[in-house]
Each structure stands twice: as structure tokens, then as C-alpha cells.
Coordinates of C-alpha atoms and ligand atoms in Angstrom, one line a residue:
X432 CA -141.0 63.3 -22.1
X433 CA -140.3 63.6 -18.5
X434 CA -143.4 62.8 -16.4
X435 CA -144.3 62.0 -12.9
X436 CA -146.0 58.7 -11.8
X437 CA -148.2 58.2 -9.1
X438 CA -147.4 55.1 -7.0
X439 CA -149.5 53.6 -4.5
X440 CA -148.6 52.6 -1.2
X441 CA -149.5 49.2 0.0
X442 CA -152.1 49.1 2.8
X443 CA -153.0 52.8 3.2
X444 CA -155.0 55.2 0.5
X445 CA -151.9 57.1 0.1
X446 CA -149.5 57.5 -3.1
X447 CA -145.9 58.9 -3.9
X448 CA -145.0 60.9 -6.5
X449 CA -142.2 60.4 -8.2
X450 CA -140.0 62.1 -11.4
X451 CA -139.8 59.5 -14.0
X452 CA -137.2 61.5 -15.8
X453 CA -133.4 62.5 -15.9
X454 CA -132.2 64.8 -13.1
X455 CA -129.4 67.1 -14.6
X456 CA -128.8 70.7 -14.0
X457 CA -131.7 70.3 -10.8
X458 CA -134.3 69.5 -13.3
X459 CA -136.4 66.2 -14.6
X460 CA -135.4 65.9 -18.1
X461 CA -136.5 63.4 -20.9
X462 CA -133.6 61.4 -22.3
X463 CA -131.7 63.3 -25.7
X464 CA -132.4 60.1 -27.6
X465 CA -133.3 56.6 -25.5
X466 CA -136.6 55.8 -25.6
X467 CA -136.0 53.0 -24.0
X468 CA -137.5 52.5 -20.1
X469 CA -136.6 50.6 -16.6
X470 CA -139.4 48.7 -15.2
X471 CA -139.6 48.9 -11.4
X472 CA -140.8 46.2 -10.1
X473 CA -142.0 44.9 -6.2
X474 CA -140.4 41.9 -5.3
X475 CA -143.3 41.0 -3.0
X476 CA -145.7 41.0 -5.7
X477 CA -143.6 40.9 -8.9
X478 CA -146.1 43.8 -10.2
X479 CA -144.8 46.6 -12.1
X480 CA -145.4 49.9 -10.1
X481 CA -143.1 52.5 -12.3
X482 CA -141.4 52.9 -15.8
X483 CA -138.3 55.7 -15.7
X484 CA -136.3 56.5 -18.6
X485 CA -133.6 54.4 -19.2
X486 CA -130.7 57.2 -19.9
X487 CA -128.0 56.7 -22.9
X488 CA -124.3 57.1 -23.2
X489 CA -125.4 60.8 -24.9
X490 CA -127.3 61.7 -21.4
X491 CA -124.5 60.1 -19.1
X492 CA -122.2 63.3 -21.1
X493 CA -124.8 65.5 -20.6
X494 CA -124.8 65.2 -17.0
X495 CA -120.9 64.9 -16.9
X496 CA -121.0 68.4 -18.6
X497 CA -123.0 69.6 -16.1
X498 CA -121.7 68.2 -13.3
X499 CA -117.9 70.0 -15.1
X500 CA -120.0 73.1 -15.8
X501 CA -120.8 73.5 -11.3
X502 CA -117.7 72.2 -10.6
X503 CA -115.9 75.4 -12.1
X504 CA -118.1 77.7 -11.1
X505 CA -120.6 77.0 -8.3
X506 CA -118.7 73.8 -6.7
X507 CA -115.6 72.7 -6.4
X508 CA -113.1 75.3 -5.1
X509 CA -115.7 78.5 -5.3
X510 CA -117.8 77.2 -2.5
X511 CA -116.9 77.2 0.9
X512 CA -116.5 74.1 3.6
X513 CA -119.3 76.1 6.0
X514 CA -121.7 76.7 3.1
X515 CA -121.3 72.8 1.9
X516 CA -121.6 71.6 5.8
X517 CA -124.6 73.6 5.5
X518 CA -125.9 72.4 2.7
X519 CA -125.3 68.7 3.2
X520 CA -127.3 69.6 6.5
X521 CA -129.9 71.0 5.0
X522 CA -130.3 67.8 2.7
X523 CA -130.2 65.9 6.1
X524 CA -133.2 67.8 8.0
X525 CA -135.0 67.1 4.6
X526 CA -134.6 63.3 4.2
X527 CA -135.7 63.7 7.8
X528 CA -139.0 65.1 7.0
X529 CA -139.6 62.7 4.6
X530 CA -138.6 59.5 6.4
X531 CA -141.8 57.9 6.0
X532 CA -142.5 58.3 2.1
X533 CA -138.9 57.5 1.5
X534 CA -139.0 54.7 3.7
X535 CA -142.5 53.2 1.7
X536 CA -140.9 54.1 -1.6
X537 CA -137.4 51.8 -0.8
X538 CA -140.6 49.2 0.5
X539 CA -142.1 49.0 -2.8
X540 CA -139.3 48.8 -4.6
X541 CA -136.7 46.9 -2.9
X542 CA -139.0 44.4 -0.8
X543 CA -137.0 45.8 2.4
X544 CA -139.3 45.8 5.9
X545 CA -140.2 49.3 6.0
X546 CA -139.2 49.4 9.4
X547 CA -135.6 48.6 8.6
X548 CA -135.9 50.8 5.4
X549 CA -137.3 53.5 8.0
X550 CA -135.1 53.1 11.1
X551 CA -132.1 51.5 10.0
X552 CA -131.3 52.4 6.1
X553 CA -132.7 56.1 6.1
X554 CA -132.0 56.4 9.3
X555 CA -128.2 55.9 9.3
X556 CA -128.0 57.9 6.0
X557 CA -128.8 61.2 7.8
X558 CA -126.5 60.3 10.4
X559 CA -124.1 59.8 7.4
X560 CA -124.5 62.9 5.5
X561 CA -124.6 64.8 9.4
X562 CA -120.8 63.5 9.8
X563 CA -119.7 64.2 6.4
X564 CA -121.3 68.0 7.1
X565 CA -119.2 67.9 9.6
X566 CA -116.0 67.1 8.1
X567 CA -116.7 69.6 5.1
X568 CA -115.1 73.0 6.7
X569 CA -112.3 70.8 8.2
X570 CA -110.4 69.3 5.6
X571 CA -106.9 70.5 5.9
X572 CA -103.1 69.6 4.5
X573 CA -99.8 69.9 6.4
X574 CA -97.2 72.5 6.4
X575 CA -94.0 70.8 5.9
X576 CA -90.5 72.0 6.8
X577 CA -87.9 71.8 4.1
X578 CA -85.6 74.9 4.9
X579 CA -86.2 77.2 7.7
X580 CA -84.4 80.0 5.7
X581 CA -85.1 79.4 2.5
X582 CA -87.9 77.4 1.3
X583 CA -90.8 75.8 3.1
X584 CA -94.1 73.3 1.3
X585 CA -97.4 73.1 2.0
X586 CA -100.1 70.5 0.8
X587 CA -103.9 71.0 -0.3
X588 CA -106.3 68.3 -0.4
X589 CA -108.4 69.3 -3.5
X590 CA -111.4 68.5 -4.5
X591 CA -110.9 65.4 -7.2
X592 CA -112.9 66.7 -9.5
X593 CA -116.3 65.1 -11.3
X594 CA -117.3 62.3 -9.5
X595 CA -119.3 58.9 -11.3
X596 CA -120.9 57.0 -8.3
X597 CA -122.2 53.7 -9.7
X598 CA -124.9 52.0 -7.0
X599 CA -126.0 48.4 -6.3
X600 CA -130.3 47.7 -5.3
X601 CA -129.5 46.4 -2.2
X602 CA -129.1 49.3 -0.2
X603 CA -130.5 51.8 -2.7
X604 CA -130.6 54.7 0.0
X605 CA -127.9 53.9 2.1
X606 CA -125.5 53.7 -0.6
X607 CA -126.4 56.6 -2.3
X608 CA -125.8 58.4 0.7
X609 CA -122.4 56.4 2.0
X610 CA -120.9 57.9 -1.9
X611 CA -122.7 61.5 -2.0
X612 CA -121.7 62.8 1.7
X613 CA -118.3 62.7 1.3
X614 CA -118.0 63.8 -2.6
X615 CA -120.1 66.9 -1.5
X616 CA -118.1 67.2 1.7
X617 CA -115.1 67.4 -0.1
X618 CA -116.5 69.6 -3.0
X619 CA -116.8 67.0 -5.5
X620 CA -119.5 67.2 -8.5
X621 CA -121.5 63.7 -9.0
X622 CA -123.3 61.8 -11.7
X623 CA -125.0 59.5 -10.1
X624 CA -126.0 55.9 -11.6
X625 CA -128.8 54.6 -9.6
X626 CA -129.0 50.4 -9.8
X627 CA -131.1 49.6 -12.6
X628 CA -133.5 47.6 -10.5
X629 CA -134.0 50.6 -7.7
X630 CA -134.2 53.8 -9.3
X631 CA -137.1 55.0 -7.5
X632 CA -135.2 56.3 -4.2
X633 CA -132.5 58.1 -6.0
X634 CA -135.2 60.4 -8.1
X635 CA -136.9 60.8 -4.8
X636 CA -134.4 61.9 -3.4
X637 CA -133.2 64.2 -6.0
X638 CA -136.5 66.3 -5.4
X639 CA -135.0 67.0 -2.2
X640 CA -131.5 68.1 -3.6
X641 CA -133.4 71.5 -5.0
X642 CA -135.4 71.8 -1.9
X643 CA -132.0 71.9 0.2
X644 CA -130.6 74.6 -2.5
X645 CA -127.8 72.8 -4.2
X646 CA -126.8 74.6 -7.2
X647 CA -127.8 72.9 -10.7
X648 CA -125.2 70.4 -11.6
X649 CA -123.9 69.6 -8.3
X650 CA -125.7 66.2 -8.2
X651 CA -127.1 64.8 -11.2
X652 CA -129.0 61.8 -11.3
X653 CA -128.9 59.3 -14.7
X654 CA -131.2 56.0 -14.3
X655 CA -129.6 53.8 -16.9
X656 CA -128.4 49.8 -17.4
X657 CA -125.1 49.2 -16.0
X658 CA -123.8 47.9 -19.7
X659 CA -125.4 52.0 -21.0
X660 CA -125.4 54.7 -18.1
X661 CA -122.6 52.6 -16.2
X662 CA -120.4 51.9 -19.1
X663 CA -120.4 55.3 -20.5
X664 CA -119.8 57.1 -17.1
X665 CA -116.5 54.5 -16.1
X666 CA -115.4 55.1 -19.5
X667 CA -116.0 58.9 -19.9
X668 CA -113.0 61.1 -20.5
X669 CA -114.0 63.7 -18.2
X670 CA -114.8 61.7 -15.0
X671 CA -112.2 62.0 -12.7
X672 CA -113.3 59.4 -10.3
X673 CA -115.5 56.1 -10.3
X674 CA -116.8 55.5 -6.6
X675 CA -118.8 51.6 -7.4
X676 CA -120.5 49.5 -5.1
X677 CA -121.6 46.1 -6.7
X678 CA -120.8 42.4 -8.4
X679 CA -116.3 41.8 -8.6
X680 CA -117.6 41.3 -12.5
X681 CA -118.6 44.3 -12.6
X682 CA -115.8 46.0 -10.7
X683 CA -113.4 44.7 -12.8
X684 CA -115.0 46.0 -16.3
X685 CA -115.0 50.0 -14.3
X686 CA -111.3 49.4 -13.6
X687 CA -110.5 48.4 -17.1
X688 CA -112.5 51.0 -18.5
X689 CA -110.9 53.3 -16.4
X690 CA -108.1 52.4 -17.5
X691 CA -108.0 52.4 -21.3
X692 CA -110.2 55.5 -20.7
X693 CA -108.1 58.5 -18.6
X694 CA -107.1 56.2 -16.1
X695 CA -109.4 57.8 -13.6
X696 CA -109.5 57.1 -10.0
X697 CA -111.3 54.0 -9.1
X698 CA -112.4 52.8 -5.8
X699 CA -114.7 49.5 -5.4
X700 CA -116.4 48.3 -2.8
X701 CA -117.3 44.6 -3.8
X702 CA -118.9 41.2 -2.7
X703 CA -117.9 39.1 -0.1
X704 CA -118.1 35.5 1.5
X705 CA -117.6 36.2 4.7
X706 CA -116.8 34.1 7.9
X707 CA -117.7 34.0 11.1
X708 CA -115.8 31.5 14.1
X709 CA -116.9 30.3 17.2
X710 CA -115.0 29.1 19.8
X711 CA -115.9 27.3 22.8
X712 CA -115.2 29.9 25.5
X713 CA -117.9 32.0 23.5
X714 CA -121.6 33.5 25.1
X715 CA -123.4 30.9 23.1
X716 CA -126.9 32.5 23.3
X717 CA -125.5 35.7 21.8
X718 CA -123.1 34.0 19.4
X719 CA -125.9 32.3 18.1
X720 CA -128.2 35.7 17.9
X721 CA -125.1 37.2 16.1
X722 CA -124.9 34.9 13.6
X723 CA -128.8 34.8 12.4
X724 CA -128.4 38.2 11.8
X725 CA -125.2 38.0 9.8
X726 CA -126.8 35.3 7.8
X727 CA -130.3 36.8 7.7
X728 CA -129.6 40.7 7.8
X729 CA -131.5 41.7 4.2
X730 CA -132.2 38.8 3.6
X731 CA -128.6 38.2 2.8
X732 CA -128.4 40.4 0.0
X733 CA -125.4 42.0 1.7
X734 CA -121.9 42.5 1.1
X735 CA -121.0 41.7 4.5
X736 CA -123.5 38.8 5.2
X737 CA -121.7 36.2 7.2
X738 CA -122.4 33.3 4.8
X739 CA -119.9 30.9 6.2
X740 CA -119.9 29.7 10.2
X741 CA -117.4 27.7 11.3
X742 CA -118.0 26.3 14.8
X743 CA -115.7 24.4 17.6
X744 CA -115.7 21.1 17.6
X745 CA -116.4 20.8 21.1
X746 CA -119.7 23.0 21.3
X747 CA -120.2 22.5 17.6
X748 CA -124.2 19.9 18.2
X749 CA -125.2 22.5 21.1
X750 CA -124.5 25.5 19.3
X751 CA -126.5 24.2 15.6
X752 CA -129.4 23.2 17.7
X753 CA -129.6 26.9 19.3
X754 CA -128.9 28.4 15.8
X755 CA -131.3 26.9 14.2
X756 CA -134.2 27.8 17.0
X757 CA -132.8 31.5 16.6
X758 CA -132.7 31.9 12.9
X759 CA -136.5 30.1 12.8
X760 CA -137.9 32.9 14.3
X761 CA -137.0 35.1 11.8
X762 CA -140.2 35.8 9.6
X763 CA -139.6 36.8 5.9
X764 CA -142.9 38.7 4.7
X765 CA -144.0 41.6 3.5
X766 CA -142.3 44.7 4.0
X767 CA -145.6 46.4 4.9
X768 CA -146.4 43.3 7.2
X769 CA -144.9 45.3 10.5
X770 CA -143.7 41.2 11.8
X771 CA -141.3 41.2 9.0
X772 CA -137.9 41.3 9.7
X773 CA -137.0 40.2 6.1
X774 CA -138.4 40.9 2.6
X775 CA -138.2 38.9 -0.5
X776 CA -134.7 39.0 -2.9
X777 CA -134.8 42.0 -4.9
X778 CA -135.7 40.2 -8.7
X779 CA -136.6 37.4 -10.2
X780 CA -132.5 37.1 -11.2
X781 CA -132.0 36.9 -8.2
X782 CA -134.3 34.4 -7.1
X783 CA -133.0 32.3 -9.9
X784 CA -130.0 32.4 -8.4
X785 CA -129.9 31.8 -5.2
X786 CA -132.4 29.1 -5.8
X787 CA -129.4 27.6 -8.5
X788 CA -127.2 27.8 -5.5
X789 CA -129.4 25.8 -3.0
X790 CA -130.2 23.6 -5.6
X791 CA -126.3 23.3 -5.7
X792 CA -125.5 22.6 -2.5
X793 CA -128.0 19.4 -2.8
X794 CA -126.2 18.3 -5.3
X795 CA -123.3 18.6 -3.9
X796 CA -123.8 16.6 -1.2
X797 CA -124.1 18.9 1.3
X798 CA -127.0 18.6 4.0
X799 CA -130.3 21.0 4.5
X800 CA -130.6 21.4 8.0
X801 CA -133.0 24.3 7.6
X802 CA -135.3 25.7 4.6
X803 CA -134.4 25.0 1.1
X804 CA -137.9 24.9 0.4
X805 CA -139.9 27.0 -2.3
X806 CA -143.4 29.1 -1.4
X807 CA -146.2 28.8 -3.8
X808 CA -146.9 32.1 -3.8
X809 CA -146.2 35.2 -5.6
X810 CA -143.1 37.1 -4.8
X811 CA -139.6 36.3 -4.8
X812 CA -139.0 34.9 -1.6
X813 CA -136.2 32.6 -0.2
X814 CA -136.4 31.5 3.4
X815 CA -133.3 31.1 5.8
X816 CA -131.6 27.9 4.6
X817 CA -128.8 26.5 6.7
X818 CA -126.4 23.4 4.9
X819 CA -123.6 21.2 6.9
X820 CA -121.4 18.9 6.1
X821 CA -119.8 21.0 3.3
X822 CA -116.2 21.3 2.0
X823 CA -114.3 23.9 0.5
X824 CA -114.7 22.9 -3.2
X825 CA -118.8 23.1 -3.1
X826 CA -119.9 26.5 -4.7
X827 CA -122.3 27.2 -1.6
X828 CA -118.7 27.3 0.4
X829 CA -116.6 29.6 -2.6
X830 CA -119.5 31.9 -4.3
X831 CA -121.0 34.6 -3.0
X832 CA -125.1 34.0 -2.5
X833 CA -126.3 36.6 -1.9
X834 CA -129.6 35.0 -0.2
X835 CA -130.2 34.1 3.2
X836 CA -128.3 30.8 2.8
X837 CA -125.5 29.7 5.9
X838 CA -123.0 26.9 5.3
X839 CA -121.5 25.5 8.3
X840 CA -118.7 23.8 9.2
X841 CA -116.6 22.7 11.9
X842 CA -112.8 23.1 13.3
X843 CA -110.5 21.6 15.9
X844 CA -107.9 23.9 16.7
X845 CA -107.9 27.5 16.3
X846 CA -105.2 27.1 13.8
X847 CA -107.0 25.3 11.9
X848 CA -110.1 27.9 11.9
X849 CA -108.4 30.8 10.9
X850 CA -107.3 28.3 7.6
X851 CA -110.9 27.9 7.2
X852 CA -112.3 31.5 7.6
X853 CA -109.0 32.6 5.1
X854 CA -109.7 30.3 2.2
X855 CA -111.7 32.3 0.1
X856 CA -110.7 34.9 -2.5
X857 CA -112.6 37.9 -0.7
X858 CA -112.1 39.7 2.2
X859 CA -114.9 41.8 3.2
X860 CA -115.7 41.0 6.7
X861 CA -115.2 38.1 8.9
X862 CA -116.4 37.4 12.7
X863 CA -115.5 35.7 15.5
X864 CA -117.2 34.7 19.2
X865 CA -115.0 34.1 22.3
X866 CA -114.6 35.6 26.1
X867 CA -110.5 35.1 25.9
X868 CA -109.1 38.1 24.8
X869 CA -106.0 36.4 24.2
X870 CA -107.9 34.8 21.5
X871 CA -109.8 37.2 20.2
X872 CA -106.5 40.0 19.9
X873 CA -104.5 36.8 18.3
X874 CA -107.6 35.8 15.6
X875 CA -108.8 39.4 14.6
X876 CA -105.3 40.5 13.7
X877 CA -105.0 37.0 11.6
X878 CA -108.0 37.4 10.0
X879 CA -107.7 38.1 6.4
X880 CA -110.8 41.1 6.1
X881 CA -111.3 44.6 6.1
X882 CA -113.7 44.7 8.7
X883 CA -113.5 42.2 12.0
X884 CA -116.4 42.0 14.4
X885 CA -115.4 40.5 17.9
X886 CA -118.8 39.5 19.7
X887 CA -120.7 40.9 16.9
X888 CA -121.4 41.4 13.7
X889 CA -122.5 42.8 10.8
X890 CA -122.9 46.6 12.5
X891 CA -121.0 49.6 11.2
X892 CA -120.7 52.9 11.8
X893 CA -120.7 55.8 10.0
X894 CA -117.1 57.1 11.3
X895 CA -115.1 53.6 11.2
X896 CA -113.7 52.9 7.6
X897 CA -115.2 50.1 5.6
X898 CA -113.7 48.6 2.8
X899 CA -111.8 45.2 1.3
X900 CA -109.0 43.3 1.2
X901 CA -108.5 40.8 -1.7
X902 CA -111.2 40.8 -4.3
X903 CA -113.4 42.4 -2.4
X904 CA -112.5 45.3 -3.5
X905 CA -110.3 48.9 -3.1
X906 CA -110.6 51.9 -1.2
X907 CA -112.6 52.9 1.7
X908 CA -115.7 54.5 2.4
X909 CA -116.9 55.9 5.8
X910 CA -114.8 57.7 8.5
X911 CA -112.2 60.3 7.5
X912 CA -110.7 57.7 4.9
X913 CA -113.8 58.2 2.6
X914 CA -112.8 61.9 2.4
X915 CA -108.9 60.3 0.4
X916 CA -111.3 59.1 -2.1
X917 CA -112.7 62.6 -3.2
X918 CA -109.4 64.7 -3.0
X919 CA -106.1 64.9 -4.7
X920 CA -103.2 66.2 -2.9
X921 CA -101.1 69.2 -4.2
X922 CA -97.8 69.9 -3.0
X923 CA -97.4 73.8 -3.2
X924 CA -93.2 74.2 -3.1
X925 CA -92.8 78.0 -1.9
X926 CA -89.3 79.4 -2.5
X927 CA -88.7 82.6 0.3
X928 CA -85.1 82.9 0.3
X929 CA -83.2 80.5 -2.4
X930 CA -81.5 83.0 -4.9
X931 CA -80.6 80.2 -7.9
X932 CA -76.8 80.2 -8.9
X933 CA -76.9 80.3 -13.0
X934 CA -75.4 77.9 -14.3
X935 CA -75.8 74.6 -12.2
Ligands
NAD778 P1 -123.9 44.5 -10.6 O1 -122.5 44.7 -10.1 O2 -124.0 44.2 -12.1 O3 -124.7 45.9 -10.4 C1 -124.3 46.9 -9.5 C2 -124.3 48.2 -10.3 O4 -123.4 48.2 -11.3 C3 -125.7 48.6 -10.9 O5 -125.9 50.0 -10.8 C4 -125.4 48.3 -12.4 O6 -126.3 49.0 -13.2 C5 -124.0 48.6 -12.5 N1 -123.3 48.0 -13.7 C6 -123.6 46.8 -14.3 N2 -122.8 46.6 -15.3 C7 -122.0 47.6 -15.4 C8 -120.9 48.0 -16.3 N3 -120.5 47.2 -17.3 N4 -120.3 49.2 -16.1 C9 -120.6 50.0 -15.1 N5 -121.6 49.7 -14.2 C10 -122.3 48.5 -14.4 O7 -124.6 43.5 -9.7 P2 -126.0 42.7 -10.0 O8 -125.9 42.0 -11.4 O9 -127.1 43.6 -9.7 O10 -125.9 41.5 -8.9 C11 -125.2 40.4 -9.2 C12 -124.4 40.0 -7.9 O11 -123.5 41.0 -7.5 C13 -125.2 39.7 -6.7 O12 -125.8 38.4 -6.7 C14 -124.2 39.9 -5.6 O13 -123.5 38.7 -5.5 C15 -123.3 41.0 -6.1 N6 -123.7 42.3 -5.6 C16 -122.9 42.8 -4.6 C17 -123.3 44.0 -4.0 C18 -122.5 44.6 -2.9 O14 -123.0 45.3 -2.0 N7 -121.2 44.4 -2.9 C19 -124.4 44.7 -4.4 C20 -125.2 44.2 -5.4 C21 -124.8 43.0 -6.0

């Protein structure tokens, strides 16, 4: 059966309610034959605060026929761009309203402060579904000459069709968000596939899909393990797209499934190991304040996370010292402790294995400058740990973390830096600190990444594309590029003159 839970919020005599169940059609349903169940977890406590249903392959077609069903009929091309813009808006105002609770709810689940949860996470997620309203009335093709007399084309961008949108725990809002504003915007139907580990949010949030008015089957929402729900969605003949977020493991299993399935569209937005540079001429201070939050930003569970710092020979003992001052006074804590500005990691899987890659590192050779040491407490917290003296072959140097772990290194030339910051298999993001433009025009257009920071990092906005080069992945999300992802192109050929000479 589908049932709610009531789940009490830390510190305060409130709780949240929340549908346990399978959203399809715009109602909590019980699973057609899993009885199986997700534990939710917090990561500050490692208590259980919720069981959902853990949906099967049979639910996962359920929902796909659902989603099919409004994409025929309510969706798709028998809606309007001004009544979707005013729909994703209305969905907007509503996540709005419910900042707080949603906010508390990503707290308990993902370990995240609830201030960033609150004001950076939710926050930028309105503002994403706000653009994407925007965009939804103002998708257009191109009228393209071929013969003034005789013949002329025109293209459509169509709605692709039923969307899967697979989602990692890291950002269990923002990315739902980041997939479903532009799918809606461009009249797409979605089965969505919340991360095993953060289900919570998605449910939440799917109470507020039939406040705004969707119609049933528009967004569906299918808790399930990646190897059942995720699996059976990538693989499903009727999917017409696979928008993921997550492990390159696991990005790699969607696109084969994809393909030996209908050889569906795929994009993948995937890890990273990410660089950042600094050069002499660079604002030290800020360089320094740049890189703790590239390293430390969610605790480093972040695709962008600037794991790797290279440094200038030349400035390279004054700037460690001031990094290491600046990334101490970070404070990882409790997400309802309001002087947190990190949480814990989101499991005890990954706690295991971040702790397997610091234990690494040590054994590597490779020297702790900062951290590397374990709480006793409850809770699966990592503090910052910052390593030197490393070289390319240690795993802290080639694998993404995924923790609040830096390895630093150090460079002569700026040659030899860009080498450096290129020698990795991803390409995600990379950064880089200097005052000479020169410089900076030179590196970024060297730099091997889909997104390049100059004098910051780790920001992005919700109308600048995002995406990877190398194996960290393919497509991109945000800006007008996201909206590619959710529409096909039709070439309409339109004769208005050519009489056809029989035969050729
Ligand atoms: P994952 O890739 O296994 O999980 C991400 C999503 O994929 C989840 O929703 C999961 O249920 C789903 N999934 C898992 N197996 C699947 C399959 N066979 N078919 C379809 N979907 C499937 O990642 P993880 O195991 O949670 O984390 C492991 C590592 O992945 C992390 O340590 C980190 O390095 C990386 N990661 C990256 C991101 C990112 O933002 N790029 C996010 C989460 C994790």
C-alpha cells in the first residue's frame, strides 16, 4: 500500500509529511508487485527516518505508459508554450511557498546545511524552472530558402517525446529541477528516477506537481535501485530519451542499454576531477577563498569540485599556508547547526570510500597537510583533508573522491601547468587565478573542460550551458542548449510551384 510517513524535523516540534508511494498518473500508488523498500537514511545520525517503495521494472512501464498516454493527449504537441510557461510557473511560486519544509526535508535526508539546501539548492531551482517558463512559448525553427519560385522548407523543433531522467543524491532538488524545467519547457513527458539514497525531495515535490495543475502523467515519479527502476527505464522501448546525472559506470551501462534497446537519445552529465591553477600574478587572498570552496563546496560531493590545485612555483609556500588557514575555517556539522557550512557525505558507501581514498593517498606516499583524521562520533563525516607531494600515478591525483579531499601540486612554467590540469580522463570543469589577461584568454581556451572559471569557481548559472568534455560526459544542460536535449528537429519540405516531369 501507498502510505504517508510522518518525519520529524530536527530541533523544532515540527514534522513533514511525505507520500511513501509511486507517483504516476498525479497519484501515490503502491508498487504492481515489489514489495521491496528504500531506507532513507540521515547521514548526521545514520538513523532511519523513512521507508518508500522500491518500484520494479513492471512500475517503471507503468509510468512510461502514462507518461506516453499525456504525451498524446494532454502534453506534448496539444498544449501550448504559454499554458506550459504557466504552468512551470505555477510549480515555481509553489516550491517557493514551501522553501522551508523542502529545505528541512533535503536536511534530513542528504546531511546538506539547510541554509545552503534553503538559499542556494531550492533557491536556484525556482530560478531554474522561472527561465525554462520563459523559454517554453519561444521555441522556434528557421524558414529556409531553397527556391524562391518553387519550393521553400521550414524546421520544427518537437517535443522528443517520453523523457527518463535518472538523478544522483547529491543535489537531490537541484537536479531534479536542472532535468524537469526544460523537458516540460519543451513539452516533453518524464519518468523520473529519484537516487536511491534521496527519494524524499522528489515525492515532496511531486505533491506540488498536482497543486500547480499538471495533467496526470506529465511527470511521474518511480523511487527504485538504479540496477531495477534505472535499468528498466534506460532500457525501455518506449523511452525516447535518457537525461542522467551520476557515476561514468553508470553512464556507460544507460548508453549501452540505450543502445541495444531503441537506441534512444542519451545525454550524461558525469564525474569529474577537476583542476584549478594558480599563477603568481594571481589576488592570492581570493585565490585562496576560491579554492576552499571548490574543494569544500558539499562537502565535495560534486561533480565540479576542484579536487586538484596546482600552484606556481614561485608563490607556491605563501599560498598553502593561506589555504590552509582558509579551508580551517570551514566547520562541517550538522545541517541544522546554523554554523555549518558542510554536512556529512551522503552514506555510509560513501564514507567508506572516501576514507579508502585518504587511506590511499598515505599509502602512497603522499603528505597530509590537513585532516585525514576520523571523528568518533556518529554520522558519516569527513573533514577537509589537503595532501602534497603527489604525482600523477597516485589514485588521490586520477579518481574522482568525491569528499572534501584537495591534492596539490606545483608547476614551473605555464606550459607545464596546463599539462598538469589536462592529464586526467575527465573534463568537467577546471579553474584558474591570474590578473594578466594575456594569460588567462591563453590558459582558458587551452584548458581541456566544459566549464572554465577565471577568478572563480565553482558558480553557475542557470542560463550558461554546463556540460563535459571527455569522460565526463555528453550533452548540455542549462541555457538554451538544454532545450536541444528535449526536441527533435523536423524538416517540413513544402513544394508551391515544382510541377514533376514523369519520367526522370
Ligand atoms: P550512480 O551513478 O550509481 O548513481 C546515480 C544514479 O544512477 C542513481 O539514481 C542510481 O539509482 C542510478 N543508477 C545506478 N545504477 C544504474 C543502472 N545500472 N542503470 C540506470 N541507472 C542507474 O552513483 P553512486 O553509486 O550513487 O555514486 C558513486 C560515485 O559516482 C560517487 O562517488 C561519485 O564519484 C559519482 N557521482 C557523481 C555524481 C555527479 O554529479 N556527476 C553524482 C553522484 C555520484
Amino acid at each position: 500500500m501507498a502510505t504517508v510517513v510522518k518525519i520529524p524535523v530536527t530541533n523544532s516540534n515540527k514534522e513533514i509529511t511525505v507520500n511513501t508511494g509511486l507517483f504516476i498518473n498525479n497519484e501515490f500508488v503502491p508498487s504492481l508487485d515489489s514489495s521491496e523498500v528504500i531506507q532513507c537514511f540521515n547521514p548526521a545520525t545514520e538513523d532511519v527516518i523513512a521507508s518508500v517503495v522500491a518500484g520494479s521494472a513492471k512500475d517503471i512501464d507503468r509510468a512510461v505508459s502514462a507518461a506516453r498516454h499525456a504525451f498524446k493527449t494532454t502534453w506534448g504537441k496539444n498544449v501550448t508554450g504559454w499554458e506550459r510557461s504557466r504552468l512551470i510557473n505555477k510549480l515555481a511560486d509553489l516550491m517557493e511557498k514551501n522553501v522551508q519544509e523542502l529545505a528541512e526535508l533535503e536536511t534530513l535526508n542528504n546531511g546538506k546545511p539547510l541554509t545552503i539546501a534553503r538559499d542556494f539548492d531550492i533557491e536556484d531551482s525556482i530560478q531554474c524552472l522561472r527561465y525554462y517558463a520563459g523559454w517554453a512559448d519561444k521555441i522556434t525553427g528557421q524558414t529556409i530558402e531553397v527556391d524562391n519560385k518553387s519550393k521553400m522548407a521550414f524546421t520544427r523543433h518537437e517535443p522528443i517525446g517520453v523523457c527518463g531522467q535518472i538523478i544522483p543524491w547529491n543535489y537531490p532538488i537541484n537536479m531534479w529541477a536542472w532535468k524537469v524545467a526544460p523537458a516540460l519547457a519543451a513539452g516533453c513527458t518524464i519518468v523520473m528516477k529519484p537516487s536511491e539514497l534521496t527519494p524524499l525531495t522528489a515525492l515532496k515535490l511531486s505533491e506540488l506537481v498536482v497543486e500547480a495543475g499538471f495533467p496526470a502523467g506529465v511527470i511521474n515519479t518511480v523511487p527504485s535501485l538504479g540496477s531495477v527502476g534505472g535499468a528498466a527505464l534506460s532500457a525501455h522501448p518506449d523511452v525516447d530519451k535518457i537525461a542522467f546525472t551520476g557515476s561514468t559506470i553508470t553512464g556507460r551501462k544507460i548508453m549501452e542499454a540505450a543502445a541495444k534497446s531503441n537506441l534512444k537519445k542519451v545525454s550524461l552529465e558525469l564525474g569529474g576531477k577537476s583542476p584549478q591553477l594558480i599563477f603568481e600574478s594571481a589576488d592570492l587572498e581570493q585565490a585562496a577563498k576560491w579554492a576552499a570552496l571548490g574543494m569544500c563546496f558539499n562537502t565535495g560531493q560534486d561533480c565540479i569540485a576542484g579536487s586538484r590545485l596546482y600552484i606556481q612555483d614561485s608563490v607556491y609556500d605563501k599560498f598553502i599556508e593561506m589555504l590552509v588557514s582558509t579551508v580551517k575555517a570551514t566547520k562541517i556539522g550538522n545541517g541544522f547547526d546554523e554554523k555549518s557550512s558542510g554536512g556529512p557525505l551522503v552514506s555510509k558507501t560513501q564514507f567508506d570510500r572516501v576514507w579508502g581514498y585518504i587511506d590511499s593517498g598515505k599509502a602512497e606516499g603522499a603528505k597530509v597537510i590537513l585532516g585525514a583524521e576520523k571523528r568518533n562520533t556518529k554520522g558519516y563525516w569527513v573533514d577537509p583533508t589537503i595532501f602534497t607531494e603527489i604525482n600523477a600515478d597516485m589514485k588521490i591525483v586520477k579518481e574522482e573522491i568525491f569528499g572534501p579531499v584537495l591534492s596539490v601540486g606545483r608547476f614551473k612554467t605555464e606550459e607545464e601547468a596546463i599539462a598538469l590540469a589536462n592529464n586526467t580522463t575527465y573534463g568537467l570543469g577546471a579553474g584558474l587565478h591570474s590578473t594578466d589577461a594575456s594569460q588567462c584568454m591563453r590558459v582558458s581556451g587551452l584548458l581541456e573542460a566544459g566549464t572554465v572559471w577565471v577568478n572563480q569557481y565553482i558558480l553557475l548559472n542557470n542560463n550558461v550551458p554546463f556540460g563535459g568534455k571527455k569522460q565526463s560526459g555528453i550533452g548540455r544542460e542549462l541555457g538554451s542548449y538544454a532545450l536541444e536535449e528535449y526536441t527533435s528537429v523536423k524538416a517540413v519540405h513544402w513544394n508551391i510551384g515544382e510541377k514533376l516531369k514523369w519520367p526522370l
